[in-house]
Coordinates of C-alpha atoms in Angstrom, one line a residue:
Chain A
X1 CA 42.1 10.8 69.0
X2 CA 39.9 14.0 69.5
X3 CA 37.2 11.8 68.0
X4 CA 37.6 9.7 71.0
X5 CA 38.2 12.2 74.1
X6 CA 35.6 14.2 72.9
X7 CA 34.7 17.5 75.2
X8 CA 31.5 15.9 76.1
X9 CA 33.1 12.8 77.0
X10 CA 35.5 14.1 79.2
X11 CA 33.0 16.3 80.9
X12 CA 30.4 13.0 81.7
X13 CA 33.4 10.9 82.8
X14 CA 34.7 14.5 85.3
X15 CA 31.3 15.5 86.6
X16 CA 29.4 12.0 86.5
X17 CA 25.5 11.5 87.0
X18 CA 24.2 9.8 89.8
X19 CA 27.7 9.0 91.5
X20 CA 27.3 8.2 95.5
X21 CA 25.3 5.5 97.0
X22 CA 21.8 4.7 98.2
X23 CA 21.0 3.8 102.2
X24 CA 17.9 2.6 101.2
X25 CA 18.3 0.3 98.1
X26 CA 16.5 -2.7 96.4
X27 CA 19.8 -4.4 95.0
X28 CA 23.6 -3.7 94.9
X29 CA 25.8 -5.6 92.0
X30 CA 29.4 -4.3 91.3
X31 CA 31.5 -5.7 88.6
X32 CA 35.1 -5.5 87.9
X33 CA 36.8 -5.3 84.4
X34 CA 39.7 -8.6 85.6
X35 CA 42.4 -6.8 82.8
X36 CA 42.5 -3.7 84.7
X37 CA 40.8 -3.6 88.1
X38 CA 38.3 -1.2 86.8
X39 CA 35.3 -1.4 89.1
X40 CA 32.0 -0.1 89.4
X41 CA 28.8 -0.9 91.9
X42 CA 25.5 0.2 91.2
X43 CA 22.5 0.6 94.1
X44 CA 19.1 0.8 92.7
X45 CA 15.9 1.7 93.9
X46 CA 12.7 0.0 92.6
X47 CA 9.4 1.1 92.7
X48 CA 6.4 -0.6 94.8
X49 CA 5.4 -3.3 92.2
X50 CA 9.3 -4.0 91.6
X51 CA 9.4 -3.5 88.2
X52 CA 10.9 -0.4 87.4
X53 CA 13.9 1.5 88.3
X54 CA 13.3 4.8 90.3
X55 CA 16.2 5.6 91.4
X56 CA 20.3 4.6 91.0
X57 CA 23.3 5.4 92.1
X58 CA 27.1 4.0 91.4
X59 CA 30.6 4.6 92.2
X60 CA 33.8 3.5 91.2
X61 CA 37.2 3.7 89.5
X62 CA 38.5 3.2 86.1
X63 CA 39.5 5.0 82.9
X64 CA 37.3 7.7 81.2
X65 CA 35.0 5.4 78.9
X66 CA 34.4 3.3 82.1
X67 CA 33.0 6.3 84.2
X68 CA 31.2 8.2 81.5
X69 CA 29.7 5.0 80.1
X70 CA 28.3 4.6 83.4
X71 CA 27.0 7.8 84.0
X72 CA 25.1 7.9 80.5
X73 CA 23.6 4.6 81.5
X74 CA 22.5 5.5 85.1
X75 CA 20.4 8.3 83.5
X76 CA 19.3 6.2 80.8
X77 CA 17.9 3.5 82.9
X78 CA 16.1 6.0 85.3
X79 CA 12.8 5.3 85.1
X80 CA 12.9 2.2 82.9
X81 CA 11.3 -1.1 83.5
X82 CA 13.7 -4.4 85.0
X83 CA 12.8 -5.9 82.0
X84 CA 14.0 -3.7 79.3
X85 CA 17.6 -3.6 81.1
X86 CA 18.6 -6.8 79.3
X87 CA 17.7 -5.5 75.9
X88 CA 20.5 -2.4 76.6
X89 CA 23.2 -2.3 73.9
X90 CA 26.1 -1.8 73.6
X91 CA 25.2 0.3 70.5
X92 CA 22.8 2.6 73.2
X93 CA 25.9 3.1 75.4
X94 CA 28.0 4.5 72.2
X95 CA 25.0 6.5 71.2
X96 CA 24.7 8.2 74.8
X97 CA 28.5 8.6 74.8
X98 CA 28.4 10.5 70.9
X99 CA 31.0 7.7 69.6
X100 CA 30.5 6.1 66.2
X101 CA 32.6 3.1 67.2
X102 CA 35.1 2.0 69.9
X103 CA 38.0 -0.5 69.2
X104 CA 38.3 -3.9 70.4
X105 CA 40.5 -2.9 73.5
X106 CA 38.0 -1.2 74.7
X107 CA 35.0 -3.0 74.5
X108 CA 35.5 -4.3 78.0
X109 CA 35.8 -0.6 79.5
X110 CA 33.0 0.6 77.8
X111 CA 30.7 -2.5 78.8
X112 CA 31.6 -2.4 82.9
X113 CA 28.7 -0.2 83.5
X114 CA 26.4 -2.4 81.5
X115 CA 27.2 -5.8 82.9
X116 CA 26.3 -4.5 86.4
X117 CA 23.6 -2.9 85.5
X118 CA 22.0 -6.3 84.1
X119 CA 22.7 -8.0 87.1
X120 CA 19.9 -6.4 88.3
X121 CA 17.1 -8.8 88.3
Chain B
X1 CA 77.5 -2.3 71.6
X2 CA 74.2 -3.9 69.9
X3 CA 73.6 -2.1 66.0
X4 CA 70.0 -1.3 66.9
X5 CA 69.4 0.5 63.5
X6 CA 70.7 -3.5 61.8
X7 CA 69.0 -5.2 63.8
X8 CA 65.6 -3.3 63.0
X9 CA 66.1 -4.7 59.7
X10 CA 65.8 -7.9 60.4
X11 CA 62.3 -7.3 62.5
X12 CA 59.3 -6.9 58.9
X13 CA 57.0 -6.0 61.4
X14 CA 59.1 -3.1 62.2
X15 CA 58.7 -1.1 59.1
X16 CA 54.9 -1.3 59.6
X17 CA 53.1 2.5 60.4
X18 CA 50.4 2.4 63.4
X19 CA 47.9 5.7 62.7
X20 CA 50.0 6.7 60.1
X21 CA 53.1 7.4 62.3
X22 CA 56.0 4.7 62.6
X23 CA 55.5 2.1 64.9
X24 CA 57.6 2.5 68.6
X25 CA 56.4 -1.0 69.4
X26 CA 57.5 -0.6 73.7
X27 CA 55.2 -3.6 74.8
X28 CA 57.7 -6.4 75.0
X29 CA 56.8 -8.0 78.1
X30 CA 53.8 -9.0 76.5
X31 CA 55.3 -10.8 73.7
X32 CA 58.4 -9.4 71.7
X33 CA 58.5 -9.3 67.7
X34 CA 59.6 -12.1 65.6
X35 CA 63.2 -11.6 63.2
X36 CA 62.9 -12.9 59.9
X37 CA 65.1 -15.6 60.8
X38 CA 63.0 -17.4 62.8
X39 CA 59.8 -16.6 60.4
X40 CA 62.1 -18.5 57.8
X41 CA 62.8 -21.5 60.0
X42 CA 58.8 -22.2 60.4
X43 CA 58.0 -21.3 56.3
X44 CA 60.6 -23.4 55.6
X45 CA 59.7 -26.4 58.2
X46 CA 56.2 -26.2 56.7
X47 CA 57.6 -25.9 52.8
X48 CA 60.1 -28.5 53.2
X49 CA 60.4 -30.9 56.0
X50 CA 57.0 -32.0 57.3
X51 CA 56.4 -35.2 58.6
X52 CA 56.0 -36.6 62.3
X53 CA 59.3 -36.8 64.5
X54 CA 60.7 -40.2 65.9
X55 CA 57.9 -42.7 64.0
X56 CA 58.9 -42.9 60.7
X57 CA 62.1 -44.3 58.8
X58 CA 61.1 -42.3 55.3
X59 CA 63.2 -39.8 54.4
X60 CA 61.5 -36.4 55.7
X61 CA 60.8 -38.2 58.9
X62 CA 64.0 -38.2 59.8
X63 CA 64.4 -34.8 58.5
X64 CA 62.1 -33.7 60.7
X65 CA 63.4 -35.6 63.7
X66 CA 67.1 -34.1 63.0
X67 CA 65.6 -30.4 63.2
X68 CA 63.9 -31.5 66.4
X69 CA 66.8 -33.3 68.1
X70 CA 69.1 -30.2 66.7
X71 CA 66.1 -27.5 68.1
X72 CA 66.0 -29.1 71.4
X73 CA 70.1 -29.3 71.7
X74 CA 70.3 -26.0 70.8
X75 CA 67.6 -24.4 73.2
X76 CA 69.0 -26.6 76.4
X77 CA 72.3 -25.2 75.6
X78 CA 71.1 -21.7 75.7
X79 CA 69.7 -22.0 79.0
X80 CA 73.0 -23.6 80.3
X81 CA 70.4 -27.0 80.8
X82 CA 70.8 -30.7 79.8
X83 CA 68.8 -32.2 77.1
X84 CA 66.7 -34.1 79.0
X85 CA 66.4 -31.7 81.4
X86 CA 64.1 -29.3 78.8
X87 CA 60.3 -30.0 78.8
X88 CA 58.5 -28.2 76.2
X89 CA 55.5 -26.6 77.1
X90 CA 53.7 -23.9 74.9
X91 CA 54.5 -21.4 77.8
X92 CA 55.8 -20.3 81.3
X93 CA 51.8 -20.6 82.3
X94 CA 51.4 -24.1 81.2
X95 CA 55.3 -24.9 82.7
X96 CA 54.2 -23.9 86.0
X97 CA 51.3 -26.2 85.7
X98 CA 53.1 -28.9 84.9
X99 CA 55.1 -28.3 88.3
X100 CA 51.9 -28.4 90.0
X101 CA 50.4 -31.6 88.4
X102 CA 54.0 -33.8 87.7
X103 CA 55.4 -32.4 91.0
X104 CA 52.8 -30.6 93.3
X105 CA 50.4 -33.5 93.2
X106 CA 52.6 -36.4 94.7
X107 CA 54.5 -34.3 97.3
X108 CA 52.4 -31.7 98.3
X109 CA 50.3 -32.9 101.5
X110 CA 47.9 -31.4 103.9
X111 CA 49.4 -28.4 105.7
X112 CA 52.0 -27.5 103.5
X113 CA 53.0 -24.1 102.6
X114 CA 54.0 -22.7 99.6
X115 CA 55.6 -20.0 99.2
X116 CA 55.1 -17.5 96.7
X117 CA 56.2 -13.3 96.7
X118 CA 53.8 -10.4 96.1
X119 CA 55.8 -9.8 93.0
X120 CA 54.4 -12.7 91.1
X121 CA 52.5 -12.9 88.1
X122 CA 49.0 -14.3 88.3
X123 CA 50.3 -17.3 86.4
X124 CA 52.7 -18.3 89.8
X125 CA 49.8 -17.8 92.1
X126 CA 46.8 -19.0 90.7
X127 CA 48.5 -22.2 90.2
X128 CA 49.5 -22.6 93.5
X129 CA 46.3 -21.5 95.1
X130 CA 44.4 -24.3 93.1
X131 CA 47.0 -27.1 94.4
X132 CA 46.8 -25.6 97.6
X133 CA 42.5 -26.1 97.6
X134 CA 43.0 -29.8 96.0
X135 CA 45.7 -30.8 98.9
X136 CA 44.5 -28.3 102.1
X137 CA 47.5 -27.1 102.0
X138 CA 48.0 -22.9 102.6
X139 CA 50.0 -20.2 99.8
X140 CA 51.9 -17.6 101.8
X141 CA 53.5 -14.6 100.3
X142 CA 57.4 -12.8 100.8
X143 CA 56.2 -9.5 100.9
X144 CA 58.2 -6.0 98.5
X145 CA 59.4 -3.7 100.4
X146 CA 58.9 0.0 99.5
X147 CA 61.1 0.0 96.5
X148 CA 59.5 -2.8 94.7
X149 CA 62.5 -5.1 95.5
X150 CA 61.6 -8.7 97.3
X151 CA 62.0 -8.1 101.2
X152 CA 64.8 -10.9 102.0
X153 CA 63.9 -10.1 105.8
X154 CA 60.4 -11.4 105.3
X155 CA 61.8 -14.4 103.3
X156 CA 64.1 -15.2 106.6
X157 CA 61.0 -14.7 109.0
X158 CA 58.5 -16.9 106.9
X159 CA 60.7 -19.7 106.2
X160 CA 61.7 -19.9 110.3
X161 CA 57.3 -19.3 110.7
X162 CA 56.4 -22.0 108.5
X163 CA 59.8 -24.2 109.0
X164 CA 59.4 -27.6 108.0
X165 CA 55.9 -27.0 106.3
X166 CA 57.7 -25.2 103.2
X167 CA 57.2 -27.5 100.2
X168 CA 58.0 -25.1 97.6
X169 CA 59.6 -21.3 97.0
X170 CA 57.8 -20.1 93.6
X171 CA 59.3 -16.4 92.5
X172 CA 60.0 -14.6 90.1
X173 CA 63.6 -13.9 88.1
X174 CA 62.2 -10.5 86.9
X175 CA 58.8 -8.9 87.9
X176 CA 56.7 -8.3 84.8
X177 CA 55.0 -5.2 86.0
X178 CA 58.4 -3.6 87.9
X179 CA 61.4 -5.0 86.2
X180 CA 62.6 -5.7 89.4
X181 CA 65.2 -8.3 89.5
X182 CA 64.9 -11.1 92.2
X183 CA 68.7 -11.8 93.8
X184 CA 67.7 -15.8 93.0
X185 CA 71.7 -16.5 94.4
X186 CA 70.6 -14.8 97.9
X187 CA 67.3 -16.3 97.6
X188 CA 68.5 -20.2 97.0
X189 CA 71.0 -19.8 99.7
X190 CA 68.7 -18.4 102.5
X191 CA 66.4 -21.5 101.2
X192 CA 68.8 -24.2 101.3
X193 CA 70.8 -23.2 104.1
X194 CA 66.7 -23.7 106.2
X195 CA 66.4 -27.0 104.2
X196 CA 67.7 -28.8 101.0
X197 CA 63.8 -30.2 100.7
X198 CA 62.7 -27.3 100.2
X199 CA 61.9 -27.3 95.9
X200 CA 62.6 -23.7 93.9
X201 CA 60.3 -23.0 91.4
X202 CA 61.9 -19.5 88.8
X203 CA 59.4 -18.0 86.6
X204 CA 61.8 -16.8 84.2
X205 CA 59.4 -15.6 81.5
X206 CA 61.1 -11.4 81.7
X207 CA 64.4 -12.6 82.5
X208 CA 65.3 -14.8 79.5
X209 CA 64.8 -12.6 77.0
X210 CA 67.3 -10.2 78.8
X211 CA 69.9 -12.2 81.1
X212 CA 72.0 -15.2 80.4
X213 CA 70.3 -17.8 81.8
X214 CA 72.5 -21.0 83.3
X215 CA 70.4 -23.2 85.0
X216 CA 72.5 -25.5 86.3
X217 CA 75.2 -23.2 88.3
X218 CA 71.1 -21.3 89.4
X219 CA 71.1 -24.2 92.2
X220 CA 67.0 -24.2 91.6
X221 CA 64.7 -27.2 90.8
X222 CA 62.6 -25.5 88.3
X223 CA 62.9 -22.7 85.5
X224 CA 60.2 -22.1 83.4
X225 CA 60.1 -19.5 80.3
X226 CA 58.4 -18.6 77.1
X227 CA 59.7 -18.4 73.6
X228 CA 57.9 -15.7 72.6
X229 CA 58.9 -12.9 74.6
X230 CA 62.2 -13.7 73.7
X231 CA 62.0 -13.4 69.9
X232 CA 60.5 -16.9 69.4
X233 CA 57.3 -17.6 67.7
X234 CA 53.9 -18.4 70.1
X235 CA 52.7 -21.5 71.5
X236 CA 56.4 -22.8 72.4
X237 CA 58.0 -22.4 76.1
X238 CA 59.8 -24.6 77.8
X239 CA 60.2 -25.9 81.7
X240 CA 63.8 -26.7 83.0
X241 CA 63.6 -29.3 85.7
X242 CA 66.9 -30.5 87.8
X243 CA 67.5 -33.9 86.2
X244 CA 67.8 -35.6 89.8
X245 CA 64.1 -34.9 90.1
X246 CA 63.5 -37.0 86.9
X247 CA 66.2 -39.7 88.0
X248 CA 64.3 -39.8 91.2
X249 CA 60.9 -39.9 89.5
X250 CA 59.9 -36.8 91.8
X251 CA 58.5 -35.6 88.6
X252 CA 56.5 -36.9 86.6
X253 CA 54.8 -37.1 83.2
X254 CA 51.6 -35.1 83.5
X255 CA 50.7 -35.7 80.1
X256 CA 50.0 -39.4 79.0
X257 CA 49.9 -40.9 75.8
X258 CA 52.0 -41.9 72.7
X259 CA 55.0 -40.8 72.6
X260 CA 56.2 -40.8 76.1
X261 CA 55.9 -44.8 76.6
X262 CA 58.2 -47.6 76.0
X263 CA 56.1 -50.5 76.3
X264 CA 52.2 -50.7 77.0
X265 CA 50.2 -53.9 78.0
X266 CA 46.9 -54.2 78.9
X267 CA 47.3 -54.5 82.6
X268 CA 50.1 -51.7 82.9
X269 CA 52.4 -49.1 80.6
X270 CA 56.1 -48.5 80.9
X271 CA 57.1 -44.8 80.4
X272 CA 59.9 -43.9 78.1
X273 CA 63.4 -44.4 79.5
X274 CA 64.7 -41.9 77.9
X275 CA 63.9 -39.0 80.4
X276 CA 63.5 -36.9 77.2
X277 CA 61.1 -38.6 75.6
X278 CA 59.3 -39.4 78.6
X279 CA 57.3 -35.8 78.7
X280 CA 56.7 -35.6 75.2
X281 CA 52.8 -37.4 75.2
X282 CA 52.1 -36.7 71.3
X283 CA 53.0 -34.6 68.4
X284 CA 55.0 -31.8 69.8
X285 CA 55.3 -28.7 68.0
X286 CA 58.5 -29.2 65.6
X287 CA 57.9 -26.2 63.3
X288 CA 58.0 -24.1 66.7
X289 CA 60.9 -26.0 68.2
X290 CA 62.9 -25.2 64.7
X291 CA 61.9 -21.4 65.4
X292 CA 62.7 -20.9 69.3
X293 CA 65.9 -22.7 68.0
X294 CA 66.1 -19.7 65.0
X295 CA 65.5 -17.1 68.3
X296 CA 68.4 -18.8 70.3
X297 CA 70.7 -18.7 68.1
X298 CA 69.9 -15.0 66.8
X299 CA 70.6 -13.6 70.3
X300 CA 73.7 -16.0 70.9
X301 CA 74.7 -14.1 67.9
X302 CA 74.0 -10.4 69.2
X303 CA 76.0 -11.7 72.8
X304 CA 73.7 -11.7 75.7
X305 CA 76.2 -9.9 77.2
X306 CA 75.7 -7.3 74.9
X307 CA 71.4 -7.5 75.0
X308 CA 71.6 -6.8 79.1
X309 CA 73.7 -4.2 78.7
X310 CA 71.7 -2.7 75.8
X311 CA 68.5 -3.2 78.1
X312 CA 69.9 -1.6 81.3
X313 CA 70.7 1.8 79.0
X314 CA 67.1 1.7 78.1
X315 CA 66.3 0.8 81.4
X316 CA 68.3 3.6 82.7
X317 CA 67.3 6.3 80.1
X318 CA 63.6 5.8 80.5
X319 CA 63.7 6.4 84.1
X320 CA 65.9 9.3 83.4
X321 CA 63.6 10.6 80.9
X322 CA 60.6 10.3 82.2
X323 CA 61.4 11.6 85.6
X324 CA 61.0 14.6 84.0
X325 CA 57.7 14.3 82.9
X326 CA 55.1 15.9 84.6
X327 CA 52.4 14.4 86.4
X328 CA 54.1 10.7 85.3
X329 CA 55.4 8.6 88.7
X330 CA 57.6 5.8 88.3
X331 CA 56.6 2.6 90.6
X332 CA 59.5 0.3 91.4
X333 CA 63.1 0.4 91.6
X334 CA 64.5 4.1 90.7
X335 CA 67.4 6.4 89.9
X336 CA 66.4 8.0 93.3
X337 CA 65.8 4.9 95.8
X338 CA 68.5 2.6 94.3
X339 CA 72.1 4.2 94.2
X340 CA 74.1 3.1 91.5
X341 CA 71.1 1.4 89.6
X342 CA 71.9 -1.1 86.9
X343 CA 75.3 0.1 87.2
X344 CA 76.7 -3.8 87.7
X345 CA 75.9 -5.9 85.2
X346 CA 76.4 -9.0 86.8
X347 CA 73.3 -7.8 89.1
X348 CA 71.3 -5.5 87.7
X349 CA 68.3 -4.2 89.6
X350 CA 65.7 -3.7 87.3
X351 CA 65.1 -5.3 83.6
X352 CA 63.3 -4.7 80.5
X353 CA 60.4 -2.4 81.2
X354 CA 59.7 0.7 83.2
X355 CA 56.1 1.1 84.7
X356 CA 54.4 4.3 85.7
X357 CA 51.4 6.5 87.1
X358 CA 50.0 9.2 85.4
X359 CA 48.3 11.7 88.1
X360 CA 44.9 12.2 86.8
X361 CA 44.8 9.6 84.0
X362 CA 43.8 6.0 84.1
X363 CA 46.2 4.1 82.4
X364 CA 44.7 2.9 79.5
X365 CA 43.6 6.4 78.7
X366 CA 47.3 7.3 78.4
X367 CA 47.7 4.1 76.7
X368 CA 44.9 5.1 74.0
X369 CA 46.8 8.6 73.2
X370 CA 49.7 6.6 73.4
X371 CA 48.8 4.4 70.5
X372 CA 47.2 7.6 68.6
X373 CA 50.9 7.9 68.0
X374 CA 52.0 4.5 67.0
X375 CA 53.1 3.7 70.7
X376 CA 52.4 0.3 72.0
X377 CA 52.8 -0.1 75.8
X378 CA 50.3 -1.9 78.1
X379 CA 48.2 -0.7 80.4
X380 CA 46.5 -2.7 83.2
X381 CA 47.3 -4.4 86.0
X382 CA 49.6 -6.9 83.9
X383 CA 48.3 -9.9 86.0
X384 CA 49.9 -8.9 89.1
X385 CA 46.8 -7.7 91.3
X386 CA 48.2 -8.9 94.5
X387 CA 50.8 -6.4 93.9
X388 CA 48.6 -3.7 92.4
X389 CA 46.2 -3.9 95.2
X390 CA 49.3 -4.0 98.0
X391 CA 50.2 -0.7 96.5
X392 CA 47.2 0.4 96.1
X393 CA 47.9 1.2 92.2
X394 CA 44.6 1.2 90.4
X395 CA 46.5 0.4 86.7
X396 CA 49.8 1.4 85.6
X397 CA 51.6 2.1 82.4
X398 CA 54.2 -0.4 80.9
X399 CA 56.9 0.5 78.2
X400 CA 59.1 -2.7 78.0
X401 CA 62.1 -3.1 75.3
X402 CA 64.2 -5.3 73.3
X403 CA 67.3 -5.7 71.4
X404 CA 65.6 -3.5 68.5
X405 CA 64.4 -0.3 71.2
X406 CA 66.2 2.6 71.1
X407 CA 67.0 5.8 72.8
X408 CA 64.9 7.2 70.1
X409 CA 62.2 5.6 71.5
X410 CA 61.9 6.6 74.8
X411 CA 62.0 9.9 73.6
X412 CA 58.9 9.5 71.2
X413 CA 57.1 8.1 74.5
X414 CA 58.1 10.5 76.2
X415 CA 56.8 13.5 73.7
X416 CA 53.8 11.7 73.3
X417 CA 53.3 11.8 76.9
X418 CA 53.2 15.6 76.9
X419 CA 50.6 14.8 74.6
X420 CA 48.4 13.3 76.8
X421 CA 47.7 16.3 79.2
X422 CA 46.7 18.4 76.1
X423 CA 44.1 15.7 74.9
X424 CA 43.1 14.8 78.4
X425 CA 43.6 17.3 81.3

């Protein structure tokens, strides 16, 4: 159990990254996880030519892995090209987070962030 | 008084450890464990008795057709319901469809209402939204009041607003994410004292595994349930319809095919006469049948007098017990709101599961450190958003029993709850 809720873990999901919202940006998705009502929307800023993220911001409510999934990503994506958003794993998200694996039930939670995030087009 | 430490024998899966510890398995409104009983009634279908029902004159055939025949007796009987009254579906989802397509689609017109309640599971809403888009016709909702019980007033008031309009009441017997039991006596009478039209659907998937069930002194049109949440094995549920609505031809097959026909031509088919046989439209599910049978007869056995009253100590103990846990809030009917709660049996306020908020934790958090310590309870929403969102309740926290939960239990929930603020706060 420690494994999971991990001091780092709890600290990213308590004191998230980039949580608020952006007046001016490019393109706002939100997704919701339908077995829990977990939601999260993400506002992103692009740069002049379009094609890479400057900045993001996202808010939301859900159980820890939810929120500190998110947060790792928005900090992960900062600065990355549209393009390489689609080719994010799920295997990226458990690295950022320091877990080794996560069970089946929580795929979904973990993945919220994510499927937002590649809405972004 | 039910022998709970018996009757755990008779459950394998009970003996099984979850991360090393024993396995408190509290998540029965999802889908209760299976006695060995009824596991031995589907082995020994599939060992011994397989061949299809009513079609063939050899030997297993009619082995097979006796166990069906004998199944279906036996499950009608339980639920107080003639034969042919009994429909078998694979579950209380698919039952409530079939009231929408053998029912909703011929009397349901342009500008009817149907009424549903907050309390509903997504199952008795969804349905009716879609019927409502295919015929322009509008859902409504009878709103909860503040304890999580259905608001009667609000009944009254929408059945005088929408008078003549009302097609069909859909509720709820018990609430899957509350336990809160629906007065379905009060709610028929308010209904048919407005209008004898008016059709009553009971979704009556948390309340059959826990209250005796007799559909025909219930004075509704429809009761659907699922066998697996109350002991059975998966895939088999059944939906009760009045048998005046089948006389009438009100309802209707849904499902075409072999089976269900008497006589087909080229120009025209004949449906089965036999009101019975007229909604089975191919192979049904005998080994299942055999086994919701088993179930039946195992709680017959254990007296459902007995299994309601066994439920309402839980019931009672839990909200006891966990009142006292810090930072947990209970949602729905409580020691504190209700006075005397549970304390009649012959109307018991809230069944089979007790649902809560822990401050600070997102439910499936507390479910995780939960399950760290072989505790199964769900965590979610539990397909009721309408009634998550009206309470503004991100996700709760489910433990839901049955006849083999104990005292001994609760307490381990509730220990492991302590646990929860030292792993996560």
């Amino acid at each position: 159990m420690d494994k999971l809720y991990h001091e780092d873990l709890l600290d990213e999901a308590k004191n998230p990254n980039n949580f608020g919202d952006l007046d001016n940006a490019d393109f706002k998705t939100t997704s919701y996880n339908a077995s829990c009502g977990d939601v999260i929307s993400v506002a992103v800023k692009l740069s002049e030519d379009k094609k890479t993220i400057q900045d993001i911001k996202w808010k939301g409510h859900g159980c820890i892995i939810s929120q500190a999934s998110m947060s790792v990503l928005s900090e992960k994506i900062k600065g990355l090209s549209v393009e390489n958003l689609q080719e994010l794993t799920q295997d990226e998200i458990l690295e950022g987070l320091g877990l080794e694996e996560i069970s089946m039930g929580r795929v979904k939670c973990l993945l919220l962030g994510l499927s937002a995030v590649k809405k972004i087009v | 008084m039910l022998d709970v430490k018996k009757i755990n024998l008779d459950f394998p899966i009970l003996s099984r450890k979850i991360n090393d510890k024993d396995l408190v398995y509290l998540d029965n409104s999802a889908t209760s464990q299976k006695p060995q009983i009824v596991i031995d009634s589907i082995s020994d279908y599939y060992e011994n008795h397989v061949a299809n029902v009513h079609r063939g004159v050899h030997t297993l055939s009619d082995e097979s057709t006796d166990l069906f025949e004998n199944g279906k007796q036996a499950i009608s009987d339980f639920f107080g319901a003639k034969k042919h009254e009994l429909i078998f579906v694979r579950n209380t989802t698919e039952a409530i469809n079939g009231v929408a397509y053998g029912w909703g689609e011929a009397n349901v017109i342009s500008g009817d209402v149907i009424l549903v309640s907050v309390l509903d599971h997504h199952s008795n809403i969804v349905v009716w939204q879609e019927l409502a888009k295919r015929k322009s016709a509008q859902v409504q909702f009878i709103r909860v009041d503040e304890n999580g019980l259905l608001d009667l007033n609000d009944l009254s008031k929408k059945l005088k607003m929408f008078n003549n309009k009302i097609k069909l009441v859909a509720i709820p017997h018990v609430s899957n994410a509350l336990g809160t039991v629906v007065p379905i006596k009060k709610v028929v009478e308010l209904v048919k004292a407005h209008s004898s039209q008016i059709r009553i659907l009971v979704d009556g998937a948390q309340s059959a595994p826990h209250i005796k069930i007799n559909f025909v002194t219930m004075g509704i049109d429809f009761f659907a349930f699922s066998g697996h949440k109350m002991l059975g094995p998966m895939g088999i549920g059944g939906l009760i319809v009045r048998d005046e609505l089948l006389k009438t031809d009100e309802m209707r097959p849904w499902l075409y095919g072999g089976g269900m026909i008497s006589e087909v031509h080229e120009s025209h088919t004949n449906f089965h006469e036999d009101l019975s046989e007229r909604f089975i439209a191919g192979t049904p599910d005998v080994a299942s049948v055999d086994g919701l049978a088993s179930a039946c007869d195992y709680l017959t056995e254990l007296g459902m007098q007995d299994v309601l009253e066994h439920d309402l100590d839980l019931v009672n103990y839990a909200l006891q017990e966990l009142n006292k846990v810090e930072n947990v809030v209970i949602v729905g009917p409580n020691l504190d709101n209700i006075s005397e709660l549970n304390q009649d049996i012959n109307n018991p306020d809230r069944v089979g599961s007790v649902s809560f908020l822990y401050e600070g934790v997102h439910a499936h958090d507390v479910a995780q450190v939960l399950d760290s310590q072989g505790i199964a309870v769900r965590s979610g929403h539990h397909c009721t958003m309408p009634l998550h969102t009206s309470q503004n309740w991100i996700a709760t926290t489910r433990a839901s029993f049955q006849v083999y939960n104990s005292r001994e239990d609760i307490d381990k929930l509730v220990n492991a709850l302590n646990k929860v603020k030292e792993v996560l706060l």
